Short mmCIF file of C-alpha atoms in Angstrom, two decimals:
data_model
loop_
_atom_site.label_atom_id
_atom_site.label_comp_id
_atom_site.label_asym_id
_atom_site.label_seq_id
_atom_site.Cartn_x
_atom_site.Cartn_y
_atom_site.Cartn_z
CA MET O 1 -48.21 29.17 -7.21
CA GLY O 2 -47.91 25.81 -8.66
CA LEU O 3 -46.43 27.41 -11.89
CA LEU O 4 -43.92 29.46 -10.01
CA ARG O 5 -42.65 26.51 -8.13
CA ARG O 6 -42.30 24.31 -11.56
CA ILE O 7 -40.29 27.43 -13.36
CA ARG O 8 -38.27 27.75 -10.23
CA SER O 9 -37.39 24.05 -10.19
CA ILE O 10 -35.86 24.33 -13.80
CA PRO O 11 -31.93 24.42 -13.57
CA ALA O 12 -30.34 27.60 -14.11
CA GLN O 13 -28.16 25.64 -16.62
CA ASP O 14 -31.14 24.64 -18.77
CA VAL O 15 -32.15 28.28 -18.92
CA VAL O 16 -28.99 29.66 -19.87
CA TRP O 17 -28.96 27.07 -22.76
CA LEU O 18 -32.37 28.08 -23.87
CA LEU O 19 -31.15 31.92 -24.03
CA LEU O 20 -28.20 31.14 -25.97
CA PHE O 21 -29.80 28.96 -28.70
CA GLY O 22 -32.68 31.47 -28.81
CA GLY O 23 -30.31 34.26 -29.33
CA LEU O 24 -28.67 32.78 -32.28
CA LEU O 25 -32.22 32.03 -33.82
CA ALA O 26 -32.83 35.62 -33.11
CA SER O 27 -29.43 36.82 -34.61
CA SER O 28 -30.00 35.16 -37.84
CA PRO O 29 -30.94 37.67 -40.69
CA ASN O 30 -33.54 35.29 -42.30
CA PRO O 31 -34.41 32.46 -40.13
CA ASP O 32 -36.77 30.08 -41.29
CA VAL O 33 -38.78 26.98 -39.52
CA SER O 34 -36.22 24.03 -40.59
CA GLU O 35 -33.34 26.22 -39.12
CA GLY O 36 -35.36 26.93 -35.92
CA LEU O 37 -36.02 23.19 -35.83
CA LEU O 38 -32.32 22.33 -36.05
CA LEU O 39 -31.17 24.77 -33.37
CA ALA O 40 -34.09 23.40 -30.94
CA ALA O 41 -32.75 20.00 -31.48
CA LEU O 42 -29.21 20.85 -30.77
CA ALA O 43 -30.56 22.89 -27.69
CA ALA O 44 -32.85 19.87 -26.55
CA VAL O 45 -29.85 17.25 -27.20
CA GLN O 46 -27.33 19.61 -25.16
CA ILE O 47 -30.06 20.28 -22.05
CA ALA O 48 -30.73 16.49 -21.73
CA GLU O 49 -26.96 15.45 -21.77
CA PRO O 50 -26.34 15.20 -17.90
CA LYS O 51 -29.91 13.82 -17.47
CA VAL O 52 -29.62 10.69 -19.51
CA GLU O 53 -28.32 7.71 -17.43
CA PHE O 54 -26.95 5.93 -20.57
CA LEU O 55 -24.41 8.73 -21.17
CA SER O 56 -22.59 7.34 -18.03
CA HIS O 57 -21.00 4.51 -20.25
CA ASN O 58 -18.67 5.30 -23.05
CA LEU O 59 -20.46 3.96 -25.74
CA GLY O 60 -23.17 6.49 -24.77
CA LYS O 61 -20.98 9.48 -24.58
CA VAL O 62 -19.55 8.37 -28.32
CA LEU O 63 -23.42 7.99 -29.56
CA TRP O 64 -24.21 11.34 -28.18
CA ILE O 65 -21.39 13.26 -29.35
CA MET O 66 -22.13 11.80 -32.88
CA LEU O 67 -25.57 13.36 -32.81
CA LYS O 68 -24.45 16.48 -31.75
CA LEU O 69 -21.99 16.54 -35.01
CA LEU O 70 -24.78 15.16 -36.97
CA LEU O 71 -27.12 17.97 -35.93
CA GLY O 72 -24.45 20.57 -36.09
CA TYR O 73 -23.60 19.03 -39.69
CA LEU O 74 -26.93 19.60 -41.10
CA LEU O 75 -27.32 23.30 -39.52
CA ILE O 76 -24.41 24.29 -41.34
CA GLY O 77 -25.26 22.46 -44.56
CA TYR O 78 -28.55 24.30 -44.55
CA THR O 79 -27.19 27.68 -43.66
CA GLY O 80 -24.57 27.78 -46.39
CA GLY O 81 -21.96 25.14 -46.01
CA LEU O 82 -18.26 26.51 -45.91
CA VAL O 83 -19.68 30.04 -45.61
CA SER O 84 -22.23 29.26 -42.76
CA ARG O 85 -22.67 31.54 -39.87
CA TYR O 86 -22.87 28.75 -37.70
CA TYR O 87 -19.64 27.00 -38.44
CA LEU O 88 -18.59 27.01 -34.76
CA ILE O 89 -21.61 25.06 -33.72
CA LEU O 90 -19.08 22.17 -34.40
CA LEU O 91 -17.54 23.10 -31.14
CA LEU O 92 -20.32 21.51 -29.28
CA PRO O 93 -19.19 18.11 -30.42
CA VAL O 94 -15.37 18.70 -29.82
CA VAL O 95 -15.86 20.49 -26.26
CA SER O 96 -18.08 17.59 -25.75
CA ALA O 97 -15.57 15.09 -26.46
CA ALA O 98 -12.78 16.84 -24.59
CA THR O 99 -14.65 17.19 -21.45
CA ALA O 100 -16.09 13.57 -21.34
CA MET O 101 -13.01 11.57 -22.90
CA SER O 102 -9.25 11.10 -23.07
CA VAL O 103 -7.03 13.46 -25.40
CA VAL O 104 -6.62 10.73 -28.18
CA ALA O 105 -10.65 10.42 -28.34
CA THR O 106 -10.65 14.43 -28.53
CA LEU O 107 -8.29 14.48 -31.19
CA LEU O 108 -10.19 12.01 -33.20
CA PHE O 109 -13.66 13.82 -32.73
CA THR O 110 -11.87 17.16 -33.58
CA LEU O 111 -10.59 15.43 -36.83
CA LEU O 112 -13.86 14.19 -37.59
CA ALA O 113 -15.68 17.70 -37.21
CA CYS O 114 -12.88 19.18 -39.23
CA GLY O 115 -13.39 16.65 -41.90
CA ALA O 116 -17.09 17.36 -41.95
CA TYR O 117 -16.75 20.78 -42.13
CA LEU O 118 -14.15 20.62 -44.98
CA SER O 119 -16.61 17.70 -46.93
CA TYR O 120 -18.51 20.80 -47.94
CA LEU O 121 -15.72 21.42 -50.44
CA LEU O 122 -17.33 18.34 -52.45
CA PHE O 123 -20.50 20.37 -52.92
CA ILE O 124 -19.21 23.51 -54.52
CA ASP O 125 -19.53 24.33 -58.12
CA TRP O 126 -16.10 24.95 -59.29
CA SER O 127 -17.14 26.24 -62.69
CA ARG O 128 -18.62 29.08 -60.86
CA TYR O 129 -16.44 29.67 -57.64
CA ILE O 130 -12.60 29.78 -57.35
CA LEU O 131 -10.95 29.10 -54.17
CA GLY O 132 -7.95 30.88 -53.75
CA PRO O 133 -4.86 30.85 -51.08
CA PRO O 134 -6.79 33.57 -48.64
CA GLU O 135 -9.81 31.14 -48.76
CA MET O 136 -7.84 28.52 -48.08
CA ARG O 137 -5.79 30.08 -45.35
CA GLU O 138 -9.48 31.22 -43.72
CA LEU O 139 -10.31 27.34 -44.01
CA LEU O 140 -7.14 26.20 -42.22
CA ARG O 141 -7.49 28.54 -39.50
CA ARG O 142 -11.13 27.55 -38.67
CA ALA O 143 -10.16 23.91 -38.60
CA ILE O 144 -7.05 24.99 -36.26
CA PHE O 145 -9.23 26.88 -34.14
CA LEU O 146 -11.58 23.79 -33.43
CA ALA O 147 -8.55 22.01 -32.67
CA VAL O 148 -7.35 24.39 -30.24
CA ALA O 149 -10.46 24.86 -28.60
CA GLY O 150 -10.93 21.05 -28.23
CA ASN O 151 -7.28 20.69 -26.76
CA LEU O 152 -7.51 23.27 -24.35
CA ALA O 153 -11.00 22.07 -22.95
CA ASN O 154 -9.49 18.53 -22.75
CA ALA O 155 -6.45 19.90 -20.73
CA LEU O 156 -8.63 21.70 -18.21
CA ALA O 157 -11.37 18.74 -17.67
CA GLU O 158 -8.05 16.63 -17.16
CA ALA O 159 -6.86 19.00 -14.61
CA LEU O 160 -10.23 18.64 -13.14
CA ARG O 161 -10.50 14.82 -13.08
CA VAL O 162 -6.95 14.87 -11.40
CA GLN O 163 -8.22 17.24 -8.68
CA SER O 164 -11.43 15.31 -8.53
CA GLY O 165 -9.68 11.84 -8.12
CA GLU O 166 -7.61 13.62 -5.31
CA SER O 167 -10.45 14.69 -3.70
CA ARG O 168 -12.07 11.14 -3.59
CA ARG O 169 -8.52 9.78 -2.33
CA VAL O 170 -8.74 12.19 0.44
CA ALA O 171 -12.51 11.41 1.28
CA ALA O 172 -11.97 7.81 1.33
CA GLN O 173 -8.83 8.30 3.78
CA LEU O 174 -11.01 10.53 5.97
CA ALA O 175 -13.89 7.93 5.98
CA GLU O 176 -11.36 5.25 6.74
CA ALA O 177 -9.73 7.30 9.61
CA ASN O 178 -12.99 8.33 11.05
CA ARG O 179 -13.80 4.36 11.24
CA SER O 180 -10.93 3.44 12.81
CA LEU O 181 -11.15 6.31 15.42
CA HIS O 182 -14.97 4.98 16.12
CA GLU O 183 -13.49 1.61 16.08
CA ALA O 184 -11.02 2.92 18.69
CA GLU O 185 -13.34 4.62 20.68
CA ALA O 186 -15.48 1.54 21.09
CA ALA O 187 -12.44 -0.64 21.95
CA VAL O 188 -11.44 2.07 24.75
CA ARG O 189 -14.91 2.28 26.26
CA ARG O 190 -15.22 -1.70 26.42
CA SER O 191 -11.82 -1.86 27.95
CA ASP O 192 -13.00 0.65 31.00
CA ARG O 193 -16.18 -1.31 31.35
CA LEU O 194 -13.89 -4.68 31.27
CA ALA O 195 -11.64 -3.14 33.72
CA ALA O 196 -14.19 -2.13 36.39
CA LEU O 197 -16.13 -5.11 36.10
CA GLY O 198 -13.10 -7.00 36.73
CA GLN O 199 -12.41 -5.64 39.87
CA LEU O 200 -16.14 -5.86 40.90
CA ALA O 201 -16.01 -9.23 39.80
CA ALA O 202 -12.77 -10.39 41.76
CA GLY O 203 -13.75 -8.82 45.13
CA LEU O 204 -17.26 -10.19 44.49
CA ALA O 205 -15.90 -13.57 44.04
CA HIS O 206 -13.69 -13.83 46.88
CA GLU O 207 -16.36 -12.69 49.10
CA LEU O 208 -18.94 -15.63 47.74
CA ARG O 209 -16.47 -18.71 47.71
CA ASN O 210 -16.40 -19.07 51.62
CA PRO O 211 -20.42 -19.04 51.99
CA LEU O 212 -20.54 -21.47 49.28
CA GLY O 213 -17.86 -23.97 50.45
CA THR O 214 -20.05 -23.59 53.83
CA MET O 215 -23.12 -24.34 52.06
CA LYS O 216 -21.91 -27.17 49.96
CA ALA O 217 -20.16 -28.90 53.11
CA SER O 218 -23.61 -28.27 55.08
CA ALA O 219 -25.68 -29.96 52.19
CA GLU O 220 -23.44 -33.15 51.77
CA MET O 221 -23.59 -33.62 55.70
CA LEU O 222 -27.14 -33.03 55.78
CA ALA O 223 -27.93 -35.55 53.14
CA ARG O 224 -25.81 -38.07 54.93
CA SER O 225 -27.45 -37.73 58.14
CA ILE O 226 -31.10 -38.20 56.51
CA SER O 227 -32.65 -41.31 56.44
CA GLY O 228 -33.24 -43.40 53.67
CA GLU O 229 -37.34 -42.81 53.78
CA ASN O 230 -36.90 -39.02 53.60
CA GLU O 231 -36.57 -38.69 49.87
CA VAL O 232 -37.67 -35.29 49.53
CA ALA O 233 -34.94 -33.79 52.05
CA ARG O 234 -32.24 -35.87 50.24
CA GLU O 235 -33.27 -34.31 46.85
CA MET O 236 -33.39 -30.71 48.56
CA ALA O 237 -29.97 -31.26 49.89
CA GLY O 238 -28.83 -32.59 46.44
CA PHE O 239 -30.28 -29.39 44.81
CA ILE O 240 -28.33 -27.05 47.45
CA SER O 241 -25.07 -29.12 46.73
CA SER O 242 -25.46 -28.79 42.96
CA GLU O 243 -26.49 -25.13 42.73
CA ALA O 244 -23.46 -24.40 44.96
CA ASP O 245 -21.44 -26.10 42.43
CA ARG O 246 -22.58 -24.37 39.65
CA THR O 247 -22.45 -21.04 41.60
CA ASN O 248 -18.65 -21.73 42.10
CA SER O 249 -18.17 -22.69 38.53
CA LEU O 250 -19.85 -19.08 37.61
CA ILE O 251 -17.52 -17.43 40.13
CA THR O 252 -14.55 -19.21 38.59
CA ARG O 253 -15.55 -17.80 35.07
CA PHE O 254 -15.55 -14.34 36.81
CA LEU O 255 -12.24 -14.89 38.20
CA ASP O 256 -10.98 -16.34 34.86
CA PHE O 257 -12.46 -12.78 33.48
CA ALA O 258 -10.99 -10.23 35.97
CA ARG O 259 -7.43 -12.23 36.31
CA PRO O 260 -4.70 -10.34 34.47
CA LEU O 261 -3.66 -12.04 31.29
CA LYS O 262 -0.01 -13.35 31.44
CA LEU O 263 1.12 -13.99 27.49
CA ARG O 264 3.28 -16.65 26.88
CA LEU O 265 4.07 -15.77 23.15
CA GLU O 266 6.18 -18.55 21.35
CA PRO O 267 5.96 -19.16 17.39
CA ALA O 268 2.84 -21.63 16.86
CA ASP O 269 1.08 -22.62 13.85
CA LEU O 270 -2.04 -21.08 13.22
CA GLY O 271 -3.39 -24.46 11.66
CA HIS O 272 -2.42 -26.44 14.66
CA VAL O 273 -3.89 -24.27 17.43
CA LEU O 274 -7.23 -24.56 15.09
CA ASP O 275 -6.89 -28.04 14.95
CA GLN O 276 -6.80 -28.43 18.58
CA ALA O 277 -9.60 -26.24 18.83
CA VAL O 278 -11.90 -28.01 16.40
CA GLY O 279 -10.86 -31.38 18.21
CA LEU O 280 -12.12 -29.98 21.76
CA MET O 281 -15.36 -29.02 19.95
CA GLU O 282 -16.14 -31.99 18.07
CA ARG O 283 -15.85 -33.86 21.57
CA ASP O 284 -18.15 -31.49 23.28
CA SER O 285 -21.61 -33.04 23.44
CA ARG O 286 -23.10 -29.69 22.69
CA HIS O 287 -22.27 -29.50 19.18
CA ARG O 288 -24.93 -31.65 18.14
CA GLY O 289 -23.52 -33.45 15.31
CA VAL O 290 -22.48 -30.08 13.51
CA THR O 291 -19.85 -30.87 10.89
CA VAL O 292 -16.55 -28.43 10.75
CA TYR O 293 -15.15 -27.60 7.32
CA LYS O 294 -11.54 -26.39 7.25
CA ASN O 295 -10.18 -23.81 4.74
CA TYR O 296 -6.65 -23.19 5.81
CA SER O 297 -4.07 -20.72 3.97
CA PRO O 298 -0.82 -22.49 3.21
CA ASP O 299 0.75 -18.55 3.29
CA ILE O 300 0.70 -18.13 6.96
CA PRO O 301 4.04 -19.06 8.38
CA PRO O 302 4.56 -19.55 12.14
CA PHE O 303 4.01 -16.51 14.33
CA PRO O 304 4.26 -15.42 18.12
CA LEU O 305 1.09 -16.08 19.79
CA ASP O 306 -0.12 -17.94 23.26
CA ALA O 307 -1.07 -21.21 21.79
CA GLU O 308 -3.18 -22.17 24.89
CA LEU O 309 -5.16 -18.86 25.17
CA MET O 310 -5.86 -18.67 21.45
CA GLU O 311 -7.17 -22.23 21.60
CA ARG O 312 -9.73 -21.20 24.32
CA VAL O 313 -10.74 -18.43 21.80
CA PHE O 314 -11.21 -20.47 18.75
CA TYR O 315 -12.90 -23.36 20.85
CA ASN O 316 -15.42 -20.79 22.30
CA LEU O 317 -16.10 -19.28 18.78
CA LEU O 318 -16.66 -22.55 17.35
CA LEU O 319 -19.04 -23.96 20.33
CA ASN O 320 -20.90 -20.72 19.55
CA ALA O 321 -21.28 -21.43 15.89
CA ALA O 322 -22.08 -25.12 16.57
CA GLN O 323 -24.94 -24.17 19.07
CA ALA O 324 -26.11 -21.63 16.74
CA THR O 325 -26.41 -24.20 13.82
CA PRO O 326 -29.37 -26.34 13.30
CA GLU O 327 -28.47 -30.05 13.95
CA GLY O 328 -26.71 -31.65 10.80
CA GLY O 329 -25.50 -28.40 9.40
CA ALA O 330 -21.97 -27.50 8.99
CA VAL O 331 -19.18 -24.79 10.60
CA THR O 332 -16.50 -23.26 8.17
CA VAL O 333 -13.23 -22.23 9.67
CA LYS O 334 -11.23 -20.41 7.05
CA THR O 335 -7.90 -18.66 7.75
CA ARG O 336 -6.12 -16.09 5.24
CA SER O 337 -2.99 -14.01 5.32
CA VAL O 338 -3.66 -10.32 5.22
CA PRO O 339 -1.60 -7.09 5.13
CA GLY O 340 0.43 -7.12 8.56
CA GLY O 341 -1.11 -10.28 10.20
CA ALA O 342 -3.54 -13.49 9.69
CA GLU O 343 -7.33 -13.67 9.90
CA VAL O 344 -9.46 -16.51 11.13
CA ALA O 345 -13.12 -16.59 10.06
CA VAL O 346 -15.48 -18.66 11.84
CA ILE O 347 -18.61 -18.74 9.72
CA ASP O 348 -22.08 -20.48 10.71
CA ARG O 349 -25.23 -20.51 9.02
CA GLY O 350 -27.46 -20.62 12.06
CA CYS O 351 -29.84 -18.26 13.44
CA GLY O 352 -27.75 -15.20 13.45
CA ILE O 353 -27.53 -11.88 15.72
CA GLU O 354 -29.91 -9.31 16.34
CA PRO O 355 -28.71 -5.73 14.99
CA LYS O 356 -29.26 -4.34 18.17
CA LEU O 357 -27.07 -6.63 19.87
CA ILE O 358 -23.98 -6.49 17.18
CA ASP O 359 -22.26 -3.70 18.95
CA THR O 360 -22.48 -4.87 22.58
CA ILE O 361 -22.10 -8.60 21.51
CA PHE O 362 -18.53 -8.49 23.28
CA ASN O 363 -19.52 -6.78 26.60
CA PRO O 364 -20.11 -8.67 29.72
CA PHE O 365 -23.29 -10.25 30.18
CA VAL O 366 -24.51 -9.70 26.90
CA THR O 367 -25.80 -13.14 25.46
CA THR O 368 -28.38 -14.77 23.04
CA LYS O 369 -28.80 -17.90 25.05
CA PRO O 370 -31.36 -18.25 27.78
CA ASP O 371 -28.99 -20.18 30.19
CA GLY O 372 -25.90 -18.00 29.07
CA VAL O 373 -23.88 -15.67 31.18
CA GLY O 374 -22.66 -13.35 28.69
CA LEU O 375 -18.60 -13.81 29.72
CA GLY O 376 -17.63 -16.03 26.83
CA LEU O 377 -16.97 -13.35 24.18
CA ALA O 378 -15.84 -10.79 26.59
CA ILE O 379 -13.16 -13.18 27.40
CA VAL O 380 -12.37 -14.11 23.89
CA SER O 381 -12.27 -10.19 23.13
CA ARG O 382 -10.02 -9.51 25.99
CA ILE O 383 -7.67 -12.36 24.96
CA VAL O 384 -7.44 -10.96 21.31
CA ASP O 385 -6.82 -7.85 22.53
CA GLN O 386 -4.09 -8.80 24.70
CA HIS O 387 -2.34 -9.96 21.49
CA GLY O 388 -2.94 -6.60 19.59
CA GLY O 389 -5.31 -8.31 17.52
CA LYS O 390 -8.95 -7.17 16.40
CA ILE O 391 -12.22 -9.36 16.55
CA ALA O 392 -15.34 -8.24 14.52
CA VAL O 393 -18.76 -9.78 13.76
CA GLU O 394 -20.84 -9.69 10.45
CA SER O 395 -24.51 -11.48 11.10
CA GLU O 396 -28.17 -11.49 9.55
CA PRO O 397 -30.67 -12.62 11.42
CA GLY O 398 -31.79 -16.01 9.84
CA LYS O 399 -28.71 -16.32 7.48
CA GLY O 400 -25.69 -16.99 9.90
CA SER O 401 -23.03 -14.99 11.50
CA VAL O 402 -19.28 -14.38 10.86
CA PHE O 403 -16.68 -14.01 13.34
CA ARG O 404 -13.50 -12.56 12.26
CA VAL O 405 -10.27 -12.48 14.16
CA PHE O 406 -7.39 -10.54 13.03
CA LEU O 407 -3.73 -11.43 14.79
CA PRO O 408 -0.60 -9.48 13.85
CA THR O 409 2.17 -11.82 12.85
CA SER O 410 4.69 -9.82 14.43
CA LEU O 411 4.70 -8.50 18.00
CA PRO O 412 7.64 -6.46 19.48
CA GLU O 413 6.58 -6.68 22.72
CA ALA O 414 3.84 -8.25 24.91
CA PRO O 415 0.96 -5.60 25.44
CA THR O 416 0.50 -4.97 28.95
CA PRO O 417 -2.96 -5.87 30.66
#
């Protein structure tokens, strides 16, 4: 059974080559060992050709074709030279060159093969043999047949290469379309989730604010009415007041997330907007001395955007990058002009994001911070979407993250919320 499996694993093309070269040897009237060895060497070279990685380079192809030409030349010389029954074996290097190389290279190898064959004229004893016009015409026909076969094979191979290139281009276009479709589906799902959550957050926030106001006012009145000796009660009243403020701040963020955005699109300089965001981040005590490096492209002209909202986007991304970066580290802000718009990259070399969170990082309530709410990046994504742009993240745990924001430089009309 093991032998059968090994036999079945032999490529059919290899079996065909063995049968063909074996047939050549069997059809020879007086085969000997040297003739058999030369045919076996040609068969081995032909069978090994698609399996040798070196032949993927032009130099390897040239050397391999030269090896075939040499073995064919020796076989023809051993079996009679000009009158050898194996003269058509020169088609092997010629057709190999035609299928793997350009038309010029094919012509050169064809001339080389013809020259190799005609070189046997040098070994004729002209005192015993005469080469008349019929024989000369026969030699010319043989040389022309080699050139015809090489040219035909090259034309067919070139047509196949063109068709293969078209197929690769179509496959690349389909892959790009499929990727865009997945991105669009993800954006639609995210928009649906954001819309539903926004409605829920808005209703819940309005219901919670009134009791929170009552709780805070009661805590302040309680704190004023408690005697100075009762420190525990005064501390508890302070906790109630501070937690009410914290909850009210969270509700405000919910409302910011749920409230429909009204873009005020005016031509603005992207570098100036980024400078404002960097200044805000550097004044924030949470950035812990992280240095911000700016790498702005001078090729981006002012274009329509809501400077205030985009400043908020970049501030959030910079603050997140700074918080993920070790103290004394650096964050890079880089801009570049891309077809149809401008790209801003915020790069940090911090802790990175777990792969399982990459696809959901812009969804509400997804956060990597112990005290985070998970609305910052959701709001950032919403603002970018409203500008007709895209935001993406590349991250590797332990090596940092890159947030890329693409903004179109021309907006025919403001997108509807």
